[in-house]
mmCIF file of C-alpha atoms and ligand atoms in Angstrom:
data_model
loop_
_atom_site.group_PDB
_atom_site.id
_atom_site.type_symbol
_atom_site.label_atom_id
_atom_site.label_comp_id
_atom_site.label_asym_id
_atom_site.label_seq_id
_atom_site.Cartn_x
_atom_site.Cartn_y
_atom_site.Cartn_z
ATOM 1 C CA MET A 1 97.248 120.835 124.094
ATOM 2 C CA ALA A 2 96.914 119.080 120.714
ATOM 3 C CA LYS A 3 94.286 116.690 119.375
ATOM 4 C CA ILE A 4 96.074 113.446 118.560
ATOM 5 C CA PHE A 5 94.902 110.349 116.685
ATOM 6 C CA SER A 6 96.715 107.206 115.579
ATOM 7 C CA GLY A 7 95.994 103.563 114.901
ATOM 8 C CA VAL A 8 97.581 100.133 114.624
ATOM 9 C CA GLN A 9 96.310 97.216 112.538
ATOM 10 C CA PRO A 10 95.468 93.971 114.383
ATOM 11 C CA THR A 11 97.180 91.961 111.640
ATOM 12 C CA SER A 12 99.376 90.077 114.109
ATOM 13 C CA ILE A 13 101.285 90.942 117.290
ATOM 14 C CA PRO A 14 102.833 94.459 117.028
ATOM 15 C CA THR A 15 106.526 94.416 116.205
ATOM 16 C CA LEU A 16 109.381 96.195 117.926
ATOM 17 C CA GLY A 17 109.178 98.574 114.900
ATOM 18 C CA ASN A 18 105.512 99.368 115.620
ATOM 19 C CA TYR A 19 106.400 99.957 119.272
ATOM 20 C CA LEU A 20 109.531 102.098 118.863
ATOM 21 C CA GLY A 21 108.269 103.934 115.755
ATOM 22 C CA ALA A 22 104.752 104.695 116.919
ATOM 23 C CA MET A 23 103.196 103.154 120.041
ATOM 24 C CA HIS A 24 105.957 104.268 122.396
ATOM 25 C CA ASN A 25 105.213 107.878 121.350
ATOM 26 C CA PHE A 26 101.477 107.359 121.884
ATOM 27 C CA VAL A 27 102.247 106.917 125.579
ATOM 28 C CA THR A 28 104.488 109.992 125.844
ATOM 29 C CA LEU A 29 101.971 112.167 124.002
ATOM 30 C CA GLN A 30 99.181 111.297 126.455
ATOM 31 C CA GLU A 31 100.589 113.876 128.852
ATOM 32 C CA GLY A 32 98.946 117.214 128.181
ATOM 33 C CA ASN A 33 97.176 116.259 124.913
ATOM 34 C CA ASP A 34 93.765 114.884 123.875
ATOM 35 C CA CYS A 35 94.664 111.458 122.514
ATOM 36 C CA ILE A 36 92.553 108.942 120.638
ATOM 37 C CA TYR A 37 94.061 105.561 119.777
ATOM 38 C CA CYS A 38 92.427 103.006 117.555
ATOM 39 C CA ILE A 39 92.621 99.335 116.646
ATOM 40 C CA VAL A 40 92.116 99.668 112.897
ATOM 41 C CA ASP A 41 90.482 96.330 112.130
ATOM 42 C CA GLU A 42 88.784 97.607 108.951
ATOM 43 C CA HIS A 43 92.226 98.432 107.574
ATOM 44 C CA ALA A 44 93.421 94.937 108.459
ATOM 45 C CA ILE A 45 90.827 93.313 106.167
ATOM 46 C CA THR A 46 92.247 95.051 103.080
ATOM 47 C CA VAL A 47 94.177 91.780 102.835
ATOM 48 C CA PRO A 48 92.496 88.443 103.690
ATOM 49 C CA GLN A 49 92.402 87.633 107.420
ATOM 50 C CA ASP A 50 91.392 84.477 109.244
ATOM 51 C CA PRO A 51 88.286 85.453 111.322
ATOM 52 C CA LYS A 52 89.433 83.583 114.459
ATOM 53 C CA GLU A 53 92.959 84.974 114.176
ATOM 54 C CA ILE A 54 91.873 88.600 113.772
ATOM 55 C CA GLN A 55 89.471 88.293 116.748
ATOM 56 C CA LYS A 56 92.395 87.112 118.852
ATOM 57 C CA ASN A 57 94.700 89.835 117.477
ATOM 58 C CA ILE A 58 92.191 92.596 118.267
ATOM 59 C CA ARG A 59 92.072 91.544 121.923
ATOM 60 C CA ASN A 60 95.848 91.098 122.084
ATOM 61 C CA LEU A 61 96.390 94.549 120.635
ATOM 62 C CA ALA A 62 93.943 96.145 123.090
ATOM 63 C CA ALA A 63 95.775 94.504 126.008
ATOM 64 C CA LEU A 64 99.135 95.551 124.551
ATOM 65 C CA TYR A 65 98.068 99.182 124.154
ATOM 66 C CA LEU A 66 97.241 99.233 127.877
ATOM 67 C CA ALA A 67 100.334 97.236 128.861
ATOM 68 C CA MET A 68 102.527 99.730 126.983
ATOM 69 C CA GLY A 69 101.058 102.519 129.079
ATOM 70 C CA ILE A 70 97.925 103.834 127.348
ATOM 71 C CA ASP A 71 95.801 105.087 130.221
ATOM 72 C CA PRO A 72 92.034 105.035 129.518
ATOM 73 C CA LYS A 73 91.624 107.925 131.953
ATOM 74 C CA LYS A 74 93.841 110.061 129.717
ATOM 75 C CA SER A 75 93.187 108.612 126.241
ATOM 76 C CA ILE A 76 90.317 107.106 124.280
ATOM 77 C CA LEU A 77 91.025 103.537 123.114
ATOM 78 C CA PHE A 78 88.556 101.873 120.745
ATOM 79 C CA ILE A 79 88.024 99.477 117.836
ATOM 80 C CA GLN A 80 87.494 101.111 114.407
ATOM 81 C CA SER A 81 84.635 98.816 113.261
ATOM 82 C CA GLU A 82 82.671 99.636 116.446
ATOM 83 C CA VAL A 83 82.317 103.281 115.342
ATOM 84 C CA PRO A 84 80.467 103.157 111.979
ATOM 85 C CA CYS A 85 81.376 106.792 111.159
ATOM 86 C CA HIS A 86 84.817 105.531 109.974
ATOM 87 C CA ALA A 87 83.345 103.488 107.107
ATOM 88 C CA GLN A 88 80.849 106.285 106.353
ATOM 89 C CA LEU A 89 83.433 109.069 106.121
ATOM 90 C CA GLY A 90 85.785 106.573 104.423
ATOM 91 C CA TRP A 91 83.294 106.366 101.534
ATOM 92 C CA ILE A 92 83.103 110.162 101.313
ATOM 93 C CA MET A 93 86.912 110.350 101.275
ATOM 94 C CA GLN A 94 86.986 107.756 98.458
ATOM 95 C CA CYS A 95 84.646 110.030 96.505
ATOM 96 C CA THR A 96 87.054 112.915 97.197
ATOM 97 C CA SER A 97 90.104 110.940 95.940
ATOM 98 C CA TYR A 98 91.357 110.382 92.398
ATOM 99 C CA MET A 99 92.382 106.937 91.088
ATOM 100 C CA GLY A 100 95.740 108.293 89.902
ATOM 101 C CA GLU A 101 96.812 109.547 93.322
ATOM 102 C CA LEU A 102 95.729 106.292 95.008
ATOM 103 C CA GLU A 103 97.608 104.190 92.441
ATOM 104 C CA ARG A 104 100.758 106.219 93.116
ATOM 105 C CA MET A 105 100.879 105.214 96.811
ATOM 106 C CA THR A 106 104.013 103.175 97.543
ATOM 107 C CA GLN A 107 102.201 100.875 99.986
ATOM 108 C CA PHE A 108 99.566 100.053 97.328
ATOM 109 C CA LYS A 109 102.280 99.332 94.766
ATOM 110 C CA ASP A 110 104.217 97.108 97.221
ATOM 111 C CA LYS A 111 101.223 95.191 98.530
ATOM 112 C CA SER A 112 99.576 94.646 95.135
ATOM 113 C CA LYS A 113 102.787 93.621 93.349
ATOM 114 C CA GLY A 114 102.488 90.168 91.773
ATOM 115 C CA LYS A 115 98.845 89.699 92.837
ATOM 116 C CA LYS A 116 96.440 88.486 90.133
ATOM 117 C CA ALA A 117 93.343 89.695 91.983
ATOM 118 C CA ILE A 118 94.010 92.917 93.878
ATOM 119 C CA PRO A 119 91.459 93.686 96.620
ATOM 120 C CA ALA A 120 89.927 97.140 95.947
ATOM 121 C CA GLY A 121 90.441 97.859 99.673
ATOM 122 C CA LEU A 122 94.208 97.939 99.139
ATOM 123 C CA LEU A 123 93.699 100.880 96.790
ATOM 124 C CA THR A 124 91.189 102.656 99.039
ATOM 125 C CA TYR A 125 93.162 102.131 102.268
ATOM 126 C CA PRO A 126 94.441 105.764 102.335
ATOM 127 C CA PRO A 127 90.979 107.426 102.078
ATOM 128 C CA LEU A 128 89.843 105.261 105.008
ATOM 129 C CA MET A 129 92.950 106.326 106.931
ATOM 130 C CA ALA A 130 92.129 109.961 106.094
ATOM 131 C CA ALA A 131 88.620 109.423 107.478
ATOM 132 C CA ASP A 132 90.010 107.947 110.729
ATOM 133 C CA ILE A 133 92.125 111.034 111.283
ATOM 134 C CA LEU A 134 89.729 113.732 110.046
ATOM 135 C CA LEU A 135 86.730 112.498 112.074
ATOM 136 C CA TYR A 136 88.405 113.707 115.279
ATOM 137 C CA GLN A 137 89.610 117.106 113.981
ATOM 138 C CA THR A 138 93.098 115.730 114.626
ATOM 139 C CA GLU A 139 96.056 118.120 114.745
ATOM 140 C CA LEU A 140 98.917 115.638 115.190
ATOM 141 C CA VAL A 141 99.323 112.030 114.017
ATOM 142 C CA PRO A 142 102.219 110.033 115.525
ATOM 143 C CA VAL A 143 103.300 107.519 112.844
ATOM 144 C CA GLY A 144 106.378 105.788 111.495
ATOM 145 C CA ALA A 145 108.127 107.174 108.388
ATOM 146 C CA ASP A 146 106.324 104.624 106.145
ATOM 147 C CA GLN A 147 103.067 106.549 106.658
ATOM 148 C CA LYS A 148 104.427 109.914 105.467
ATOM 149 C CA GLN A 149 102.909 109.569 101.985
ATOM 150 C CA HIS A 150 99.485 108.583 103.357
ATOM 151 C CA MET A 151 99.628 111.595 105.681
ATOM 152 C CA GLU A 152 100.323 113.924 102.739
ATOM 153 C CA LEU A 153 97.312 112.473 100.938
ATOM 154 C CA THR A 154 95.157 112.934 104.071
ATOM 155 C CA ARG A 155 96.106 116.619 104.121
ATOM 156 C CA ASP A 156 95.366 116.951 100.385
ATOM 157 C CA LEU A 157 91.929 115.338 100.740
ATOM 158 C CA ALA A 158 91.024 117.541 103.717
ATOM 159 C CA GLU A 159 92.097 120.698 101.857
ATOM 160 C CA ARG A 160 90.319 119.619 98.683
ATOM 161 C CA PHE A 161 87.066 119.022 100.596
ATOM 162 C CA ASN A 162 87.335 122.244 102.623
ATOM 163 C CA ASN A 163 87.991 124.313 99.488
ATOM 164 C CA LYS A 164 85.178 122.747 97.491
ATOM 165 C CA TYR A 165 82.404 122.558 100.129
ATOM 166 C CA ASP A 166 82.959 124.065 103.556
ATOM 167 C CA ASP A 167 85.653 124.391 106.173
ATOM 168 C CA VAL A 168 84.850 121.093 107.914
ATOM 169 C CA PHE A 169 88.227 119.469 108.576
ATOM 170 C CA THR A 170 91.293 120.432 110.592
ATOM 171 C CA ILE A 171 94.445 119.879 108.499
ATOM 172 C CA PRO A 172 96.574 117.357 110.446
ATOM 173 C CA GLU A 173 100.369 117.239 110.763
ATOM 174 C CA PRO A 174 102.333 113.976 110.995
ATOM 175 C CA TYR A 175 104.560 113.469 114.029
ATOM 176 C CA ILE A 176 107.461 111.317 112.839
ATOM 177 C CA PRO A 177 110.043 110.716 115.598
ATOM 178 C CA PRO A 178 113.684 111.755 114.886
ATOM 179 C CA VAL A 179 114.973 108.310 115.984
ATOM 180 C CA GLY A 180 113.125 105.018 115.417
ATOM 181 C CA ALA A 181 110.771 106.190 112.654
ATOM 182 C CA ARG A 182 112.042 103.329 110.520
ATOM 183 C CA ILE A 183 113.180 100.257 112.416
ATOM 184 C CA MET A 184 114.625 97.880 109.856
ATOM 185 C CA SER A 185 114.451 94.134 109.290
ATOM 186 C CA LEU A 186 117.136 92.239 111.235
ATOM 187 C CA GLN A 187 117.826 90.079 108.185
ATOM 188 C CA GLU A 188 117.600 92.685 105.398
ATOM 189 C CA PRO A 189 118.371 95.981 107.124
ATOM 190 C CA THR A 190 117.568 98.069 104.055
ATOM 191 C CA LYS A 191 113.908 96.985 104.343
ATOM 192 C CA LYS A 192 111.544 98.008 107.186
ATOM 193 C CA MET A 193 110.766 95.563 109.995
ATOM 194 C CA SER A 194 107.291 94.203 109.222
ATOM 195 C CA LYS A 195 104.699 92.002 110.863
ATOM 196 C CA SER A 196 104.129 90.187 107.582
ATOM 197 C CA ASP A 197 107.795 89.360 106.828
ATOM 198 C CA THR A 198 107.954 85.669 105.949
ATOM 199 C CA ASN A 199 111.425 85.361 107.502
ATOM 200 C CA ARG A 200 110.612 85.044 111.220
ATOM 201 C CA LYS A 201 114.219 85.915 112.159
ATOM 202 C CA ALA A 202 113.757 89.378 110.589
ATOM 203 C CA THR A 203 111.169 90.685 113.045
ATOM 204 C CA ILE A 204 110.994 90.996 116.821
ATOM 205 C CA PHE A 205 107.410 90.760 118.033
ATOM 206 C CA THR A 206 106.577 92.557 121.273
ATOM 207 C CA LEU A 207 105.396 89.279 122.848
ATOM 208 C CA ASP A 208 108.439 87.226 121.781
ATOM 209 C CA PRO A 209 109.983 85.200 124.634
ATOM 210 C CA GLU A 210 113.371 86.395 125.939
ATOM 211 C CA LYS A 211 115.299 83.536 124.306
ATOM 212 C CA ASP A 212 113.828 84.321 120.870
ATOM 213 C CA ILE A 213 114.712 88.003 121.193
ATOM 214 C CA ILE A 214 118.303 87.134 122.083
ATOM 215 C CA LYS A 215 118.550 84.631 119.235
ATOM 216 C CA LYS A 216 117.119 87.065 116.656
ATOM 217 C CA ILE A 217 119.469 89.877 117.681
ATOM 218 C CA LYS A 218 122.495 87.566 117.773
ATOM 219 C CA SER A 219 121.730 86.439 114.211
ATOM 220 C CA ALA A 220 121.030 89.978 112.928
ATOM 221 C CA ILE A 221 122.877 90.754 109.685
ATOM 222 C CA THR A 222 125.724 93.257 110.172
ATOM 223 C CA ASP A 223 128.974 93.746 108.197
ATOM 224 C CA ASP A 224 132.632 92.639 108.467
ATOM 225 C CA GLU A 225 134.166 95.970 109.487
ATOM 226 C CA ALA A 226 133.893 95.043 113.199
ATOM 227 C CA VAL A 227 133.588 98.719 114.223
ATOM 228 C CA VAL A 228 130.458 99.998 115.964
ATOM 229 C CA ARG A 229 129.663 103.257 114.184
ATOM 230 C CA TYR A 230 126.553 104.888 112.739
ATOM 231 C CA ASP A 231 126.244 104.988 108.952
ATOM 232 C CA ARG A 232 122.803 104.125 107.543
ATOM 233 C CA ASP A 233 124.108 103.640 103.993
ATOM 234 C CA ALA A 234 127.382 101.811 104.561
ATOM 235 C CA LYS A 235 126.393 99.973 107.790
ATOM 236 C CA PRO A 236 122.584 99.554 107.783
ATOM 237 C CA GLY A 237 122.597 96.554 110.158
ATOM 238 C CA ILE A 238 124.740 98.130 112.898
ATOM 239 C CA SER A 239 122.979 101.502 112.500
ATOM 240 C CA ASN A 240 119.604 99.799 112.962
ATOM 241 C CA LEU A 241 120.851 98.030 116.106
ATOM 242 C CA LEU A 242 122.194 101.366 117.377
ATOM 243 C CA ASP A 243 118.762 102.993 116.907
ATOM 244 C CA ILE A 244 117.071 100.090 118.705
ATOM 245 C CA PHE A 245 119.675 100.145 121.507
ATOM 246 C CA SER A 246 119.373 103.912 121.919
ATOM 247 C CA LEU A 247 115.574 103.842 122.186
ATOM 248 C CA CYS A 248 115.536 100.856 124.546
ATOM 249 C CA SER A 249 118.275 102.192 126.843
ATOM 250 C CA GLY A 250 117.617 105.946 126.762
ATOM 251 C CA ARG A 251 121.298 106.503 125.805
ATOM 252 C CA SER A 252 122.145 108.595 122.735
ATOM 253 C CA VAL A 253 123.554 106.941 119.609
ATOM 254 C CA ASP A 254 126.762 109.021 120.025
ATOM 255 C CA ALA A 255 127.207 107.828 123.617
ATOM 256 C CA LEU A 256 126.735 104.206 122.519
ATOM 257 C CA VAL A 257 129.218 104.541 119.645
ATOM 258 C CA ALA A 258 131.785 105.973 122.097
ATOM 259 C CA ALA A 259 131.097 103.213 124.662
ATOM 260 C CA TYR A 260 131.651 100.397 122.111
ATOM 261 C CA GLN A 261 134.913 101.630 120.573
ATOM 262 C CA GLY A 262 137.349 98.733 120.378
ATOM 263 C CA LYS A 263 134.681 96.188 121.325
ATOM 264 C CA GLY A 264 133.413 93.434 119.027
ATOM 265 C CA TYR A 265 129.934 92.930 117.568
ATOM 266 C CA GLY A 266 129.347 89.921 119.876
ATOM 267 C CA GLU A 267 129.448 92.019 123.050
ATOM 268 C CA PHE A 268 127.480 94.824 121.351
ATOM 269 C CA LYS A 269 124.698 92.455 120.271
ATOM 270 C CA THR A 270 124.486 90.879 123.741
ATOM 271 C CA ASP A 271 123.908 94.334 125.238
ATOM 272 C CA VAL A 272 121.381 95.334 122.534
ATOM 273 C CA ALA A 273 119.427 92.140 123.306
ATOM 274 C CA GLU A 274 119.540 92.879 127.038
ATOM 275 C CA ALA A 275 118.165 96.396 126.457
ATOM 276 C CA VAL A 276 115.340 95.079 124.232
ATOM 277 C CA VAL A 277 114.410 92.375 126.763
ATOM 278 C CA GLY A 278 114.501 95.019 129.523
ATOM 279 C CA THR A 279 112.052 97.156 127.521
ATOM 280 C CA LEU A 280 109.654 94.403 126.480
ATOM 281 C CA LYS A 281 109.569 92.249 129.636
ATOM 282 C CA PRO A 282 107.571 94.681 131.826
ATOM 283 C CA ILE A 283 105.110 95.163 128.933
ATOM 284 C CA GLN A 284 104.730 91.391 128.600
ATOM 285 C CA GLU A 285 104.115 91.019 132.351
ATOM 286 C CA ARG A 286 101.377 93.679 132.357
ATOM 287 C CA TYR A 287 99.911 92.151 129.175
ATOM 288 C CA ALA A 288 99.594 88.732 130.905
ATOM 289 C CA GLN A 289 97.520 90.325 133.691
ATOM 290 C CA LEU A 290 95.279 92.264 131.301
ATOM 291 C CA ILE A 291 94.512 89.780 128.542
ATOM 292 C CA GLU A 292 91.894 87.783 130.465
ATOM 293 C CA SER A 293 90.365 90.684 132.382
ATOM 294 C CA SER A 294 86.804 91.905 131.817
ATOM 295 C CA GLU A 295 88.229 95.382 132.408
ATOM 296 C CA LEU A 296 89.450 95.239 128.803
ATOM 297 C CA ASP A 297 85.888 95.015 127.422
ATOM 298 C CA ARG A 298 84.690 97.807 129.675
ATOM 299 C CA ILE A 299 87.503 100.092 128.443
ATOM 300 C CA LEU A 300 86.782 99.276 124.780
ATOM 301 C CA ASP A 301 83.008 99.798 125.218
ATOM 302 C CA GLU A 302 83.557 103.160 126.854
ATOM 303 C CA GLY A 303 86.185 104.093 124.247
ATOM 304 C CA ALA A 304 83.797 103.346 121.352
ATOM 305 C CA GLU A 305 81.064 105.427 122.983
ATOM 306 C CA ARG A 306 83.358 108.411 123.552
ATOM 307 C CA ALA A 307 84.851 108.184 120.042
ATOM 308 C CA TYR A 308 81.374 107.970 118.472
ATOM 309 C CA ALA A 309 80.216 111.114 120.284
ATOM 310 C CA ILE A 310 83.029 113.103 118.607
ATOM 311 C CA ALA A 311 82.996 111.355 115.215
ATOM 312 C CA LYS A 312 79.263 111.726 114.608
ATOM 313 C CA GLU A 313 79.549 115.519 114.856
ATOM 314 C CA THR A 314 82.190 115.683 112.103
ATOM 315 C CA LEU A 315 80.221 113.236 109.946
ATOM 316 C CA ARG A 316 77.065 115.361 110.360
ATOM 317 C CA LYS A 317 78.959 118.503 109.298
ATOM 318 C CA THR A 318 80.494 116.675 106.310
ATOM 319 C CA GLU A 319 77.149 115.329 105.081
ATOM 320 C CA LYS A 320 75.554 118.740 105.538
ATOM 321 C CA ALA A 321 78.338 120.377 103.507
ATOM 322 C CA LEU A 322 77.800 117.783 100.748
ATOM 323 C CA GLY A 323 74.023 118.153 100.903
ATOM 324 C CA ILE A 324 73.374 114.441 101.480
ATOM 325 C CA GLY A 325 70.807 113.112 103.972
ATOM 326 C CA ARG A 326 68.568 115.564 105.835
ATOM 327 C CA HIS A 327 70.565 118.012 107.911
ATOM 328 C CA ASN A 328 69.329 121.472 108.796
HETATM 329 N N1 AQP B 401 109.542 99.164 110.970
HETATM 330 C C1 AQP B 401 108.894 100.202 111.489
HETATM 331 N N2 AQP B 401 109.589 101.213 112.081
HETATM 332 C C2 AQP B 401 108.943 102.266 112.621
HETATM 333 N N3 AQP B 401 107.596 102.392 112.621
HETATM 334 C C3 AQP B 401 106.864 101.416 112.053
HETATM 335 N N4 AQP B 401 105.542 101.236 111.881
HETATM 336 C C4 AQP B 401 105.327 100.079 111.223
HETATM 337 N N5 AQP B 401 106.494 99.466 110.965
HETATM 338 C C5 AQP B 401 107.473 100.275 111.458
HETATM 339 C C6 AQP B 401 104.522 102.162 112.363
HETATM 340 O O1 AQP B 401 103.671 101.448 113.244
HETATM 341 C C7 AQP B 401 102.355 101.984 113.172
HETATM 342 C C8 AQP B 401 101.338 100.891 113.068
HETATM 343 O O2 AQP B 401 101.571 100.138 111.892
HETATM 344 P P1 AQP B 401 100.390 99.295 111.244
HETATM 345 O O3 AQP B 401 99.876 98.301 112.192
HETATM 346 O O4 AQP B 401 99.373 100.207 110.677
HETATM 347 O O5 AQP B 401 100.990 98.474 110.069
HETATM 348 P P2 AQP B 401 102.133 98.629 109.088
HETATM 349 O O6 AQP B 401 102.698 99.986 109.000
HETATM 350 O O7 AQP B 401 101.668 98.077 107.810
HETATM 351 O O8 AQP B 401 103.123 97.708 109.846
HETATM 352 P P3 AQP B 401 103.778 96.401 109.399
HETATM 353 O O9 AQP B 401 104.433 95.861 110.598
HETATM 354 O O10 AQP B 401 104.635 96.613 108.211
HETATM 355 O O11 AQP B 401 102.556 95.477 109.013
HETATM 356 P P4 AQP B 401 102.328 94.648 107.693
HETATM 357 O O12 AQP B 401 103.500 93.728 107.563
HETATM 358 O O13 AQP B 401 101.030 93.917 107.980
HETATM 359 O O14 AQP B 401 102.197 95.634 106.571
HETATM 360 C C9 AQP B 401 102.330 102.959 111.999
HETATM 361 O O15 AQP B 401 102.416 104.283 112.504
HETATM 362 C C10 AQP B 401 103.601 102.634 111.245
HETATM 363 O O16 AQP B 401 104.128 103.772 110.605
#
């Protein structure tokens, strides 16, 4: 039994990449582990957000977590800003970090590129992420491959604090799935699929209607070899579709490659689209039932209360180790 924590930003509707790379594993890991899942709204505001939009996205994400299979009887589901310990330990983690290591983060470099005024929160995103994880004495963090560097920093900060003050934090391990850890853009398959991609054809959102999913997959960029085979470097588009197909159908990539020998990309794409629709449709149906229910608020209230009870203990130990506040 492992202690598990992960989060998703309510920056828009989760993508197929968020689902296959992370959220899908959240559901599997619920069995036999202590899982805590979070809507990381304080992370979302590291770039400007429209207040009405983010309110809507928080509720959508909560309903989607449940629709994807998060069971509040097995897991804690809560909103980051409703447990103030995250911001409090986030500050302590900022004081544990060095500017140089934060400036070296790839996500910071990508997201600040070309900006005249860079929000300080973009730089201090990783210490806040470290706080999220460390508050719950987390052992395992299911994330996509893009979070590997932030996970290494989280481990460094925890070790640095433990060595300097007291053994307060468990050192967490990332759980990066062997397939699906990096679902790529449908239009530029050497770039990860992202919520914020300005090309709407590049990203499948988990609430996209069936016809949009089919259209996006049919127009996915491939190559002119006309052979379905897996080669991430030479055939990034087809390899990405094979990963998506494999995860949505439960068939191995090898079995799919064998099944599509001698068949064209048209037929292959039709079947990929069918598998994606088959995966997302039941989630969308459950989402439609949950989104208006008062049950959602009850689950989030209870989740925040349960998360706070755990988080406040770690925060108390951390402050005591630092000698701040009054802790005996
Ligand atoms: N393309 C992806 N393939 C696999 N996993 C992915 N994740 C994100 N994109 C992919 C994983 O999803 C989890 C939640 O991500 P997030 O909400 O924290 O935001 P993000 O990583 O910044 O995702 P986006 O879609 O790229 O958002 P924007 O465009 O707003 O930056 C994480 O575990 C992540 O690894």
